mmCIF file with all atom_site columns, N, CA and C in Angstrom:
data_model
loop_
_atom_site.group_PDB
_atom_site.id
_atom_site.type_symbol
_atom_site.label_atom_id
_atom_site.label_alt_id
_atom_site.label_comp_id
_atom_site.label_asym_id
_atom_site.label_entity_id
_atom_site.label_seq_id
_atom_site.pdbx_PDB_ins_code
_atom_site.Cartn_x
_atom_site.Cartn_y
_atom_site.Cartn_z
_atom_site.occupancy
_atom_site.B_iso_or_equiv
_atom_site.pdbx_formal_charge
_atom_site.auth_seq_id
_atom_site.auth_comp_id
_atom_site.auth_asym_id
_atom_site.auth_atom_id
_atom_site.pdbx_PDB_model_num
ATOM 1   N N  . MET A 1 1  ? 22.860 -56.570 9.497   1.00 0.00 ? 338 MET A N  1
ATOM 2   C CA . MET A 1 1  ? 23.675 -56.917 8.351   1.00 0.00 ? 338 MET A CA 1
ATOM 3   C C  . MET A 1 1  ? 24.048 -58.404 8.376   1.00 0.00 ? 338 MET A C  1
ATOM 4   N N  . GLN A 1 2  ? 24.318 -58.920 9.560   1.00 0.00 ? 339 GLN A N  1
ATOM 5   C CA . GLN A 1 2  ? 24.713 -60.324 9.660   1.00 0.00 ? 339 GLN A CA 1
ATOM 6   C C  . GLN A 1 2  ? 23.609 -61.246 9.150   1.00 0.00 ? 339 GLN A C  1
ATOM 7   N N  . GLY A 1 3  ? 22.352 -60.896 9.437   1.00 0.00 ? 340 GLY A N  1
ATOM 8   C CA . GLY A 1 3  ? 21.250 -61.713 8.953   1.00 0.00 ? 340 GLY A CA 1
ATOM 9   C C  . GLY A 1 3  ? 21.210 -61.791 7.441   1.00 0.00 ? 340 GLY A C  1
ATOM 10  N N  . ARG A 1 4  ? 21.498 -60.666 6.782   1.00 0.00 ? 341 ARG A N  1
ATOM 11  C CA . ARG A 1 4  ? 21.539 -60.662 5.319   1.00 0.00 ? 341 ARG A CA 1
ATOM 12  C C  . ARG A 1 4  ? 22.677 -61.531 4.815   1.00 0.00 ? 341 ARG A C  1
ATOM 13  N N  . ARG A 1 5  ? 23.817 -61.428 5.472   1.00 0.00 ? 342 ARG A N  1
ATOM 14  C CA . ARG A 1 5  ? 24.964 -62.252 5.065   1.00 0.00 ? 342 ARG A CA 1
ATOM 15  C C  . ARG A 1 5  ? 24.652 -63.732 5.232   1.00 0.00 ? 342 ARG A C  1
ATOM 16  N N  . ASP A 1 6  ? 23.995 -64.069 6.327   1.00 0.00 ? 343 ASP A N  1
ATOM 17  C CA . ASP A 1 6  ? 23.643 -65.468 6.560   1.00 0.00 ? 343 ASP A CA 1
ATOM 18  C C  . ASP A 1 6  ? 22.697 -65.973 5.479   1.00 0.00 ? 343 ASP A C  1
ATOM 19  N N  . GLY A 1 7  ? 21.715 -65.159 5.112   1.00 0.00 ? 344 GLY A N  1
ATOM 20  C CA . GLY A 1 7  ? 20.763 -65.562 4.080   1.00 0.00 ? 344 GLY A CA 1
ATOM 21  C C  . GLY A 1 7  ? 21.429 -65.760 2.735   1.00 0.00 ? 344 GLY A C  1
ATOM 22  N N  . VAL A 1 8  ? 22.353 -64.884 2.391   1.00 0.00 ? 345 VAL A N  1
ATOM 23  C CA . VAL A 1 8  ? 23.082 -65.006 1.128   1.00 0.00 ? 345 VAL A CA 1
ATOM 24  C C  . VAL A 1 8  ? 23.981 -66.241 1.172   1.00 0.00 ? 345 VAL A C  1
ATOM 25  N N  . ALA A 1 9  ? 24.614 -66.478 2.318   1.00 0.00 ? 346 ALA A N  1
ATOM 26  C CA . ALA A 1 9  ? 25.497 -67.643 2.462   1.00 0.00 ? 346 ALA A CA 1
ATOM 27  C C  . ALA A 1 9  ? 24.715 -68.946 2.325   1.00 0.00 ? 346 ALA A C  1
ATOM 28  N N  . GLU A 1 10 ? 23.468 -68.969 2.805   1.00 0.00 ? 347 GLU A N  1
ATOM 29  C CA . GLU A 1 10 ? 22.632 -70.165 2.665   1.00 0.00 ? 347 GLU A CA 1
ATOM 30  C C  . GLU A 1 10 ? 22.429 -70.537 1.205   1.00 0.00 ? 347 GLU A C  1
ATOM 31  N N  . LEU A 1 11 ? 22.516 -69.537 0.325   1.00 0.00 ? 348 LEU A N  1
ATOM 32  C CA . LEU A 1 11 ? 22.337 -69.771 -1.112  1.00 0.00 ? 348 LEU A CA 1
ATOM 33  C C  . LEU A 1 11 ? 23.657 -70.049 -1.822  1.00 0.00 ? 348 LEU A C  1
ATOM 34  N N  . GLY A 1 12 ? 24.759 -70.079 -1.046  1.00 0.00 ? 349 GLY A N  1
ATOM 35  C CA . GLY A 1 12 ? 26.060 -70.380 -1.634  1.00 0.00 ? 349 GLY A CA 1
ATOM 36  C C  . GLY A 1 12 ? 26.805 -69.169 -2.159  1.00 0.00 ? 349 GLY A C  1
ATOM 37  N N  . PHE A 1 13 ? 26.416 -67.975 -1.716  1.00 0.00 ? 350 PHE A N  1
ATOM 38  C CA . PHE A 1 13 ? 27.073 -66.751 -2.156  1.00 0.00 ? 350 PHE A CA 1
ATOM 39  C C  . PHE A 1 13 ? 27.613 -65.995 -0.954  1.00 0.00 ? 350 PHE A C  1
ATOM 40  N N  . ASN A 1 14 ? 28.465 -65.029 -1.215  1.00 0.00 ? 351 ASN A N  1
ATOM 41  C CA . ASN A 1 14 ? 28.924 -64.095 -0.197  1.00 0.00 ? 351 ASN A CA 1
ATOM 42  C C  . ASN A 1 14 ? 28.352 -62.724 -0.499  1.00 0.00 ? 351 ASN A C  1
ATOM 43  N N  . TYR A 1 15 ? 28.180 -61.926 0.549   1.00 0.00 ? 352 TYR A N  1
ATOM 44  C CA . TYR A 1 15 ? 27.692 -60.563 0.354   1.00 0.00 ? 352 TYR A CA 1
ATOM 45  C C  . TYR A 1 15 ? 28.671 -59.833 -0.556  1.00 0.00 ? 352 TYR A C  1
ATOM 46  N N  . GLY A 1 16 ? 28.159 -59.225 -1.619  1.00 0.00 ? 353 GLY A N  1
ATOM 47  C CA . GLY A 1 16 ? 28.999 -58.522 -2.580  1.00 0.00 ? 353 GLY A CA 1
ATOM 48  C C  . GLY A 1 16 ? 29.297 -59.325 -3.835  1.00 0.00 ? 353 GLY A C  1
ATOM 49  N N  . ASP A 1 17 ? 28.929 -60.600 -3.871  1.00 0.00 ? 354 ASP A N  1
ATOM 50  C CA . ASP A 1 17 ? 29.171 -61.428 -5.056  1.00 0.00 ? 354 ASP A CA 1
ATOM 51  C C  . ASP A 1 17 ? 28.320 -61.007 -6.248  1.00 0.00 ? 354 ASP A C  1
ATOM 52  N N  . MET A 1 18 ? 27.145 -60.472 -5.976  1.00 0.00 ? 355 MET A N  1
ATOM 53  C CA . MET A 1 18 ? 26.215 -60.126 -7.047  1.00 0.00 ? 355 MET A CA 1
ATOM 54  C C  . MET A 1 18 ? 26.281 -58.631 -7.342  1.00 0.00 ? 355 MET A C  1
ATOM 55  N N  . PRO A 1 19 ? 26.071 -58.269 -8.602  1.00 0.00 ? 356 PRO A N  1
ATOM 56  C CA . PRO A 1 19 ? 26.105 -56.841 -8.939  1.00 0.00 ? 356 PRO A CA 1
ATOM 57  C C  . PRO A 1 19 ? 24.947 -56.093 -8.285  1.00 0.00 ? 356 PRO A C  1
ATOM 58  N N  . ALA A 1 20 ? 25.178 -54.844 -8.009  1.00 0.00 ? 357 ALA A N  1
ATOM 59  C CA . ALA A 1 20 ? 24.148 -53.992 -7.411  1.00 0.00 ? 357 ALA A CA 1
ATOM 60  C C  . ALA A 1 20 ? 24.041 -52.707 -8.225  1.00 0.00 ? 357 ALA A C  1
ATOM 61  N N  . HIS A 1 21 ? 22.956 -51.990 -8.039  1.00 0.00 ? 358 HIS A N  1
ATOM 62  C CA . HIS A 1 21 ? 22.787 -50.721 -8.733  1.00 0.00 ? 358 HIS A CA 1
ATOM 63  C C  . HIS A 1 21 ? 22.885 -49.584 -7.721  1.00 0.00 ? 358 HIS A C  1
ATOM 64  N N  . ASN A 1 22 ? 22.972 -48.371 -8.227  1.00 0.00 ? 359 ASN A N  1
ATOM 65  C CA . ASN A 1 22 ? 23.087 -47.209 -7.344  1.00 0.00 ? 359 ASN A CA 1
ATOM 66  C C  . ASN A 1 22 ? 21.943 -46.218 -7.552  1.00 0.00 ? 359 ASN A C  1
ATOM 67  N N  . LEU A 1 23 ? 20.767 -46.716 -7.897  1.00 0.00 ? 360 LEU A N  1
ATOM 68  C CA . LEU A 1 23 ? 19.636 -45.826 -8.168  1.00 0.00 ? 360 LEU A CA 1
ATOM 69  C C  . LEU A 1 23 ? 19.266 -44.981 -6.959  1.00 0.00 ? 360 LEU A C  1
ATOM 70  N N  . LEU A 1 24 ? 19.279 -45.575 -5.776  1.00 0.00 ? 361 LEU A N  1
ATOM 71  C CA . LEU A 1 24 ? 18.939 -44.812 -4.576  1.00 0.00 ? 361 LEU A CA 1
ATOM 72  C C  . LEU A 1 24 ? 19.939 -43.679 -4.365  1.00 0.00 ? 361 LEU A C  1
ATOM 73  N N  . TRP A 1 25 ? 21.218 -43.971 -4.518  1.00 0.00 ? 362 TRP A N  1
ATOM 74  C CA . TRP A 1 25 ? 22.233 -42.940 -4.324  1.00 0.00 ? 362 TRP A CA 1
ATOM 75  C C  . TRP A 1 25 ? 22.084 -41.825 -5.363  1.00 0.00 ? 362 TRP A C  1
ATOM 76  N N  . ARG A 1 26 ? 21.787 -42.183 -6.604  1.00 0.00 ? 363 ARG A N  1
ATOM 77  C CA . ARG A 1 26 ? 21.612 -41.156 -7.645  1.00 0.00 ? 363 ARG A CA 1
ATOM 78  C C  . ARG A 1 26 ? 20.433 -40.249 -7.313  1.00 0.00 ? 363 ARG A C  1
ATOM 79  N N  . GLU A 1 27 ? 19.348 -40.820 -6.799  1.00 0.00 ? 364 GLU A N  1
ATOM 80  C CA . GLU A 1 27 ? 18.205 -39.996 -6.396  1.00 0.00 ? 364 GLU A CA 1
ATOM 81  C C  . GLU A 1 27 ? 18.583 -39.081 -5.235  1.00 0.00 ? 364 GLU A C  1
ATOM 82  N N  . CYS A 1 28 ? 19.394 -39.577 -4.328  1.00 0.00 ? 365 CYS A N  1
ATOM 83  C CA . CYS A 1 28 ? 19.851 -38.740 -3.208  1.00 0.00 ? 365 CYS A CA 1
ATOM 84  C C  . CYS A 1 28 ? 20.676 -37.562 -3.711  1.00 0.00 ? 365 CYS A C  1
ATOM 85  N N  . GLU A 1 29 ? 21.522 -37.798 -4.682  1.00 0.00 ? 366 GLU A N  1
ATOM 86  C CA . GLU A 1 29 ? 22.337 -36.715 -5.232  1.00 0.00 ? 366 GLU A CA 1
ATOM 87  C C  . GLU A 1 29 ? 21.465 -35.635 -5.866  1.00 0.00 ? 366 GLU A C  1
ATOM 88  N N  . LYS A 1 30 ? 20.384 -36.038 -6.523  1.00 0.00 ? 367 LYS A N  1
ATOM 89  C CA . LYS A 1 30 ? 19.495 -35.068 -7.167  1.00 0.00 ? 367 LYS A CA 1
ATOM 90  C C  . LYS A 1 30 ? 18.845 -34.129 -6.164  1.00 0.00 ? 367 LYS A C  1
ATOM 91  N N  . SER A 1 31 ? 18.625 -34.605 -4.951  1.00 0.00 ? 368 SER A N  1
ATOM 92  C CA . SER A 1 31 ? 17.958 -33.779 -3.939  1.00 0.00 ? 368 SER A CA 1
ATOM 93  C C  . SER A 1 31 ? 18.908 -33.367 -2.813  1.00 0.00 ? 368 SER A C  1
ATOM 94  N N  . SER A 1 32 ? 20.203 -33.343 -3.103  1.00 0.00 ? 369 SER A N  1
ATOM 95  C CA . SER A 1 32 ? 21.188 -33.068 -2.052  1.00 0.00 ? 369 SER A CA 1
ATOM 96  C C  . SER A 1 32 ? 21.083 -31.660 -1.475  1.00 0.00 ? 369 SER A C  1
ATOM 97  N N  . ASP A 1 33 ? 20.482 -30.743 -2.204  1.00 0.00 ? 370 ASP A N  1
ATOM 98  C CA . ASP A 1 33 ? 20.381 -29.363 -1.711  1.00 0.00 ? 370 ASP A CA 1
ATOM 99  C C  . ASP A 1 33 ? 19.029 -29.065 -1.049  1.00 0.00 ? 370 ASP A C  1
ATOM 100 N N  . ASP A 1 34 ? 18.154 -30.063 -0.953  1.00 0.00 ? 371 ASP A N  1
ATOM 101 C CA . ASP A 1 34 ? 16.814 -29.817 -0.414  1.00 0.00 ? 371 ASP A CA 1
ATOM 102 C C  . ASP A 1 34 ? 16.338 -31.031 0.380   1.00 0.00 ? 371 ASP A C  1
ATOM 103 N N  . VAL A 1 35 ? 16.498 -30.954 1.689   1.00 0.00 ? 372 VAL A N  1
ATOM 104 C CA . VAL A 1 35 ? 16.154 -32.088 2.549   1.00 0.00 ? 372 VAL A CA 1
ATOM 105 C C  . VAL A 1 35 ? 14.659 -32.418 2.485   1.00 0.00 ? 372 VAL A C  1
ATOM 106 N N  . VAL A 1 36 ? 13.808 -31.424 2.364   1.00 0.00 ? 373 VAL A N  1
ATOM 107 C CA . VAL A 1 36 ? 12.363 -31.673 2.291   1.00 0.00 ? 373 VAL A CA 1
ATOM 108 C C  . VAL A 1 36 ? 12.032 -32.456 1.018   1.00 0.00 ? 373 VAL A C  1
ATOM 109 N N  . ALA A 1 37 ? 12.634 -32.055 -0.085  1.00 0.00 ? 374 ALA A N  1
ATOM 110 C CA . ALA A 1 37 ? 12.420 -32.781 -1.343  1.00 0.00 ? 374 ALA A CA 1
ATOM 111 C C  . ALA A 1 37 ? 12.896 -34.221 -1.206  1.00 0.00 ? 374 ALA A C  1
ATOM 112 N N  . ARG A 1 38 ? 14.023 -34.407 -0.565  1.00 0.00 ? 375 ARG A N  1
ATOM 113 C CA . ARG A 1 38 ? 14.547 -35.762 -0.397  1.00 0.00 ? 375 ARG A CA 1
ATOM 114 C C  . ARG A 1 38 ? 13.588 -36.617 0.424   1.00 0.00 ? 375 ARG A C  1
ATOM 115 N N  . LEU A 1 39 ? 13.086 -36.048 1.501   1.00 0.00 ? 376 LEU A N  1
ATOM 116 C CA . LEU A 1 39 ? 12.178 -36.805 2.363   1.00 0.00 ? 376 LEU A CA 1
ATOM 117 C C  . LEU A 1 39 ? 10.889 -37.176 1.639   1.00 0.00 ? 376 LEU A C  1
ATOM 118 N N  . ALA A 1 40 ? 10.481 -36.358 0.682   1.00 0.00 ? 377 ALA A N  1
ATOM 119 C CA . ALA A 1 40 ? 9.255  -36.634 -0.065  1.00 0.00 ? 377 ALA A CA 1
ATOM 120 C C  . ALA A 1 40 ? 9.505  -37.528 -1.275  1.00 0.00 ? 377 ALA A C  1
ATOM 121 N N  . VAL A 1 41 ? 10.528 -37.213 -2.040  1.00 0.00 ? 378 VAL A N  1
ATOM 122 C CA . VAL A 1 41 ? 10.725 -37.862 -3.332  1.00 0.00 ? 378 VAL A CA 1
ATOM 123 C C  . VAL A 1 41 ? 11.314 -39.265 -3.215  1.00 0.00 ? 378 VAL A C  1
ATOM 124 N N  . ILE A 1 42 ? 12.312 -39.429 -2.391  1.00 0.00 ? 379 ILE A N  1
ATOM 125 C CA . ILE A 1 42 ? 12.996 -40.723 -2.334  1.00 0.00 ? 379 ILE A CA 1
ATOM 126 C C  . ILE A 1 42 ? 12.028 -41.867 -2.013  1.00 0.00 ? 379 ILE A C  1
ATOM 127 N N  . PRO A 1 43 ? 11.219 -41.776 -0.958  1.00 0.00 ? 380 PRO A N  1
ATOM 128 C CA . PRO A 1 43 ? 10.297 -42.894 -0.691  1.00 0.00 ? 380 PRO A CA 1
ATOM 129 C C  . PRO A 1 43 ? 9.289  -43.122 -1.821  1.00 0.00 ? 380 PRO A C  1
ATOM 130 N N  . LEU A 1 44 ? 8.799  -42.045 -2.421  1.00 0.00 ? 381 LEU A N  1
ATOM 131 C CA . LEU A 1 44 ? 7.822  -42.200 -3.504  1.00 0.00 ? 381 LEU A CA 1
ATOM 132 C C  . LEU A 1 44 ? 8.433  -42.888 -4.715  1.00 0.00 ? 381 LEU A C  1
ATOM 133 N N  . VAL A 1 45 ? 9.610  -42.428 -5.111  1.00 0.00 ? 382 VAL A N  1
ATOM 134 C CA . VAL A 1 45 ? 10.271 -42.998 -6.285  1.00 0.00 ? 382 VAL A CA 1
ATOM 135 C C  . VAL A 1 45 ? 10.646 -44.451 -6.027  1.00 0.00 ? 382 VAL A C  1
ATOM 136 N N  . GLN A 1 46 ? 11.238 -44.706 -4.876  1.00 0.00 ? 383 GLN A N  1
ATOM 137 C CA . GLN A 1 46 ? 11.679 -46.061 -4.586  1.00 0.00 ? 383 GLN A CA 1
ATOM 138 C C  . GLN A 1 46 ? 10.502 -47.022 -4.429  1.00 0.00 ? 383 GLN A C  1
ATOM 139 N N  . GLU A 1 47 ? 9.417  -46.564 -3.829  1.00 0.00 ? 384 GLU A N  1
ATOM 140 C CA . GLU A 1 47 ? 8.252  -47.437 -3.684  1.00 0.00 ? 384 GLU A CA 1
ATOM 141 C C  . GLU A 1 47 ? 7.670  -47.778 -5.051  1.00 0.00 ? 384 GLU A C  1
ATOM 142 N N  . ALA A 1 48 ? 7.563  -46.783 -5.921  1.00 0.00 ? 385 ALA A N  1
ATOM 143 C CA . ALA A 1 48 ? 7.036  -47.035 -7.261  1.00 0.00 ? 385 ALA A CA 1
ATOM 144 C C  . ALA A 1 48 ? 7.924  -48.017 -8.015  1.00 0.00 ? 385 ALA A C  1
ATOM 145 N N  . ARG A 1 49 ? 9.218  -47.835 -7.921  1.00 0.00 ? 386 ARG A N  1
ATOM 146 C CA . ARG A 1 49 ? 10.135 -48.768 -8.587  1.00 0.00 ? 386 ARG A CA 1
ATOM 147 C C  . ARG A 1 49 ? 10.014 -50.161 -7.997  1.00 0.00 ? 386 ARG A C  1
ATOM 148 N N  . GLY A 1 50 ? 9.869  -50.216 -6.683  1.00 0.00 ? 387 GLY A N  1
ATOM 149 C CA . GLY A 1 50 ? 9.748  -51.515 -6.019  1.00 0.00 ? 387 GLY A CA 1
ATOM 150 C C  . GLY A 1 50 ? 8.505  -52.263 -6.448  1.00 0.00 ? 387 GLY A C  1
ATOM 151 N N  . LEU A 1 51 ? 7.405  -51.539 -6.601  1.00 0.00 ? 388 LEU A N  1
ATOM 152 C CA . LEU A 1 51 ? 6.168  -52.184 -7.036  1.00 0.00 ? 388 LEU A CA 1
ATOM 153 C C  . LEU A 1 51 ? 6.303  -52.716 -8.450  1.00 0.00 ? 388 LEU A C  1
ATOM 154 N N  . ASP A 1 52 ? 6.978  -51.955 -9.311  1.00 0.00 ? 389 ASP A N  1
ATOM 155 C CA . ASP A 1 52 ? 7.186  -52.401 -10.683 1.00 0.00 ? 389 ASP A CA 1
ATOM 156 C C  . ASP A 1 52 ? 8.136  -53.595 -10.751 1.00 0.00 ? 389 ASP A C  1
ATOM 157 N N  . ALA A 1 53 ? 9.143  -53.589 -9.890  1.00 0.00 ? 390 ALA A N  1
ATOM 158 C CA . ALA A 1 53 ? 10.181 -54.618 -9.945  1.00 0.00 ? 390 ALA A CA 1
ATOM 159 C C  . ALA A 1 53 ? 9.825  -55.865 -9.148  1.00 0.00 ? 390 ALA A C  1
ATOM 160 N N  . GLY A 1 54 ? 8.802  -55.790 -8.305  1.00 0.00 ? 391 GLY A N  1
ATOM 161 C CA . GLY A 1 54 ? 8.465  -56.901 -7.421  1.00 0.00 ? 391 GLY A CA 1
ATOM 162 C C  . GLY A 1 54 ? 8.304  -58.242 -8.110  1.00 0.00 ? 391 GLY A C  1
ATOM 163 N N  . PRO A 1 55 ? 7.443  -58.344 -9.124  1.00 0.00 ? 392 PRO A N  1
ATOM 164 C CA . PRO A 1 55 ? 7.244  -59.644 -9.777  1.00 0.00 ? 392 PRO A CA 1
ATOM 165 C C  . PRO A 1 55 ? 8.529  -60.207 -10.404 1.00 0.00 ? 392 PRO A C  1
ATOM 166 N N  . LEU A 1 56 ? 9.336  -59.347 -11.001 1.00 0.00 ? 393 LEU A N  1
ATOM 167 C CA . LEU A 1 56 ? 10.597 -59.808 -11.591 1.00 0.00 ? 393 LEU A CA 1
ATOM 168 C C  . LEU A 1 56 ? 11.548 -60.295 -10.503 1.00 0.00 ? 393 LEU A C  1
ATOM 169 N N  . LEU A 1 57 ? 11.611 -59.566 -9.399  1.00 0.00 ? 394 LEU A N  1
ATOM 170 C CA . LEU A 1 57 ? 12.469 -59.973 -8.291  1.00 0.00 ? 394 LEU A CA 1
ATOM 171 C C  . LEU A 1 57 ? 12.023 -61.318 -7.719  1.00 0.00 ? 394 LEU A C  1
ATOM 172 N N  . VAL A 1 58 ? 10.724 -61.512 -7.608  1.00 0.00 ? 395 VAL A N  1
ATOM 173 C CA . VAL A 1 58 ? 10.202 -62.797 -7.118  1.00 0.00 ? 395 VAL A CA 1
ATOM 174 C C  . VAL A 1 58 ? 10.696 -63.931 -8.018  1.00 0.00 ? 395 VAL A C  1
ATOM 175 N N  . GLN A 1 59 ? 10.606 -63.750 -9.322  1.00 0.00 ? 396 GLN A N  1
ATOM 176 C CA . GLN A 1 59 ? 11.050 -64.789 -10.255 1.00 0.00 ? 396 GLN A CA 1
ATOM 177 C C  . GLN A 1 59 ? 12.552 -65.047 -10.145 1.00 0.00 ? 396 GLN A C  1
ATOM 178 N N  . LYS A 1 60 ? 13.334 -63.980 -9.983  1.00 0.00 ? 397 LYS A N  1
ATOM 179 C CA . LYS A 1 60 ? 14.782 -64.154 -9.826  1.00 0.00 ? 397 LYS A CA 1
ATOM 180 C C  . LYS A 1 60 ? 15.093 -64.936 -8.554  1.00 0.00 ? 397 LYS A C  1
ATOM 181 N N  . LEU A 1 61 ? 14.409 -64.604 -7.479  1.00 0.00 ? 398 LEU A N  1
ATOM 182 C CA . LEU A 1 61 ? 14.648 -65.303 -6.215  1.00 0.00 ? 398 LEU A CA 1
ATOM 183 C C  . LEU A 1 61 ? 14.275 -66.777 -6.316  1.00 0.00 ? 398 LEU A C  1
ATOM 184 N N  . ILE A 1 62 ? 13.181 -67.061 -7.001  1.00 0.00 ? 399 ILE A N  1
ATOM 185 C CA . ILE A 1 62 ? 12.792 -68.459 -7.221  1.00 0.00 ? 399 ILE A CA 1
ATOM 186 C C  . ILE A 1 62 ? 13.876 -69.175 -8.024  1.00 0.00 ? 399 ILE A C  1
ATOM 187 N N  . GLY A 1 63 ? 14.406 -68.479 -9.040  1.00 0.00 ? 400 GLY A N  1
ATOM 188 C CA . GLY A 1 63 ? 15.485 -69.050 -9.847  1.00 0.00 ? 400 GLY A CA 1
ATOM 189 C C  . GLY A 1 63 ? 16.736 -69.349 -9.040  1.00 0.00 ? 400 GLY A C  1
ATOM 190 N N  . PHE A 1 64 ? 16.984 -68.556 -8.006  1.00 0.00 ? 401 PHE A N  1
ATOM 191 C CA . PHE A 1 64 ? 18.125 -68.797 -7.115  1.00 0.00 ? 401 PHE A CA 1
ATOM 192 C C  . PHE A 1 64 ? 17.823 -69.891 -6.100  1.00 0.00 ? 401 PHE A C  1
ATOM 193 N N  . GLY A 1 65 ? 16.583 -70.360 -6.068  1.00 0.00 ? 402 GLY A N  1
ATOM 194 C CA . GLY A 1 65 ? 16.203 -71.383 -5.107  1.00 0.00 ? 402 GLY A CA 1
ATOM 195 C C  . GLY A 1 65 ? 15.825 -70.837 -3.746  1.00 0.00 ? 402 GLY A C  1
ATOM 196 N N  . ASP A 1 66 ? 15.498 -69.551 -3.689  1.00 0.00 ? 403 ASP A N  1
ATOM 197 C CA . ASP A 1 66 ? 15.182 -68.906 -2.409  1.00 0.00 ? 403 ASP A CA 1
ATOM 198 C C  . ASP A 1 66 ? 13.682 -68.671 -2.298  1.00 0.00 ? 403 ASP A C  1
ATOM 199 N N  . SER A 1 67 ? 12.954 -69.726 -2.008  1.00 0.00 ? 404 SER A N  1
ATOM 200 C CA . SER A 1 67 ? 11.497 -69.600 -1.933  1.00 0.00 ? 404 SER A CA 1
ATOM 201 C C  . SER A 1 67 ? 11.061 -68.788 -0.718  1.00 0.00 ? 404 SER A C  1
ATOM 202 N N  . ARG A 1 68 ? 11.804 -68.852 0.370   1.00 0.00 ? 405 ARG A N  1
ATOM 203 C CA . ARG A 1 68 ? 11.436 -68.095 1.575   1.00 0.00 ? 405 ARG A CA 1
ATOM 204 C C  . ARG A 1 68 ? 11.418 -66.594 1.280   1.00 0.00 ? 405 ARG A C  1
ATOM 205 N N  . THR A 1 69 ? 12.502 -66.080 0.697   1.00 0.00 ? 406 THR A N  1
ATOM 206 C CA . THR A 1 69 ? 12.557 -64.651 0.396   1.00 0.00 ? 406 THR A CA 1
ATOM 207 C C  . THR A 1 69 ? 11.598 -64.288 -0.724  1.00 0.00 ? 406 THR A C  1
ATOM 208 N N  . SER A 1 70 ? 11.433 -65.169 -1.707  1.00 0.00 ? 407 SER A N  1
ATOM 209 C CA . SER A 1 70 ? 10.502 -64.862 -2.801  1.00 0.00 ? 407 SER A CA 1
ATOM 210 C C  . SER A 1 70 ? 9.081  -64.714 -2.272  1.00 0.00 ? 407 SER A C  1
ATOM 211 N N  . ASN A 1 71 ? 8.701  -65.514 -1.285  1.00 0.00 ? 408 ASN A N  1
ATOM 212 C CA . ASN A 1 71 ? 7.374  -65.382 -0.682  1.00 0.00 ? 408 ASN A CA 1
ATOM 213 C C  . ASN A 1 71 ? 7.221  -64.054 0.049   1.00 0.00 ? 408 ASN A C  1
ATOM 214 N N  . ILE A 1 72 ? 8.272  -63.615 0.720   1.00 0.00 ? 409 ILE A N  1
ATOM 215 C CA . ILE A 1 72 ? 8.236  -62.330 1.426   1.00 0.00 ? 409 ILE A CA 1
ATOM 216 C C  . ILE A 1 72 ? 8.090  -61.191 0.429   1.00 0.00 ? 409 ILE A C  1
ATOM 217 N N  . VAL A 1 73 ? 8.901  -61.208 -0.631  1.00 0.00 ? 410 VAL A N  1
ATOM 218 C CA . VAL A 1 73 ? 8.842  -60.145 -1.639  1.00 0.00 ? 410 VAL A CA 1
ATOM 219 C C  . VAL A 1 73 ? 7.482  -60.152 -2.335  1.00 0.00 ? 410 VAL A C  1
ATOM 220 N N  . ALA A 1 74 ? 6.944  -61.325 -2.624  1.00 0.00 ? 411 ALA A N  1
ATOM 221 C CA . ALA A 1 74 ? 5.624  -61.412 -3.264  1.00 0.00 ? 411 ALA A CA 1
ATOM 222 C C  . ALA A 1 74 ? 4.560  -60.773 -2.381  1.00 0.00 ? 411 ALA A C  1
ATOM 223 N N  . LYS A 1 75 ? 4.633  -61.011 -1.086  1.00 0.00 ? 412 LYS A N  1
ATOM 224 C CA . LYS A 1 75 ? 3.661  -60.425 -0.151  1.00 0.00 ? 412 LYS A CA 1
ATOM 225 C C  . LYS A 1 75 ? 3.792  -58.901 -0.140  1.00 0.00 ? 412 LYS A C  1
ATOM 226 N N  . ILE A 1 76 ? 5.017  -58.397 -0.121  1.00 0.00 ? 413 ILE A N  1
ATOM 227 C CA . ILE A 1 76 ? 5.245  -56.949 -0.122  1.00 0.00 ? 413 ILE A CA 1
ATOM 228 C C  . ILE A 1 76 ? 4.717  -56.325 -1.408  1.00 0.00 ? 413 ILE A C  1
ATOM 229 N N  . ALA A 1 77 ? 4.905  -57.002 -2.530  1.00 0.00 ? 414 ALA A N  1
ATOM 230 C CA . ALA A 1 77 ? 4.525  -56.453 -3.835  1.00 0.00 ? 414 ALA A CA 1
ATOM 231 C C  . ALA A 1 77 ? 3.030  -56.551 -4.123  1.00 0.00 ? 414 ALA A C  1
ATOM 232 N N  . GLU A 1 78 ? 2.266  -57.243 -3.264  1.00 0.00 ? 415 GLU A N  1
ATOM 233 C CA . GLU A 1 78 ? 0.817  -57.381 -3.494  1.00 0.00 ? 415 GLU A CA 1
ATOM 234 C C  . GLU A 1 78 ? 0.125  -56.041 -3.530  1.00 0.00 ? 415 GLU A C  1
#
């Protein structure tokens, strides 16, 4: 966690300054009664969303001046 805080601080922000979403938690609630479904569905759904969101996230990171993280996200989204 400290590494994430340090990275955010390098950009002039504090952890929690930016809005976040709760999509992962909502997916967990949907499968709260079936652990097998959760183990299967959560990674699939989140990976698909991540692939779709990758290019947009890269652009946002570049806009924040964070080329190091944008390069990492771009590599993951390839």
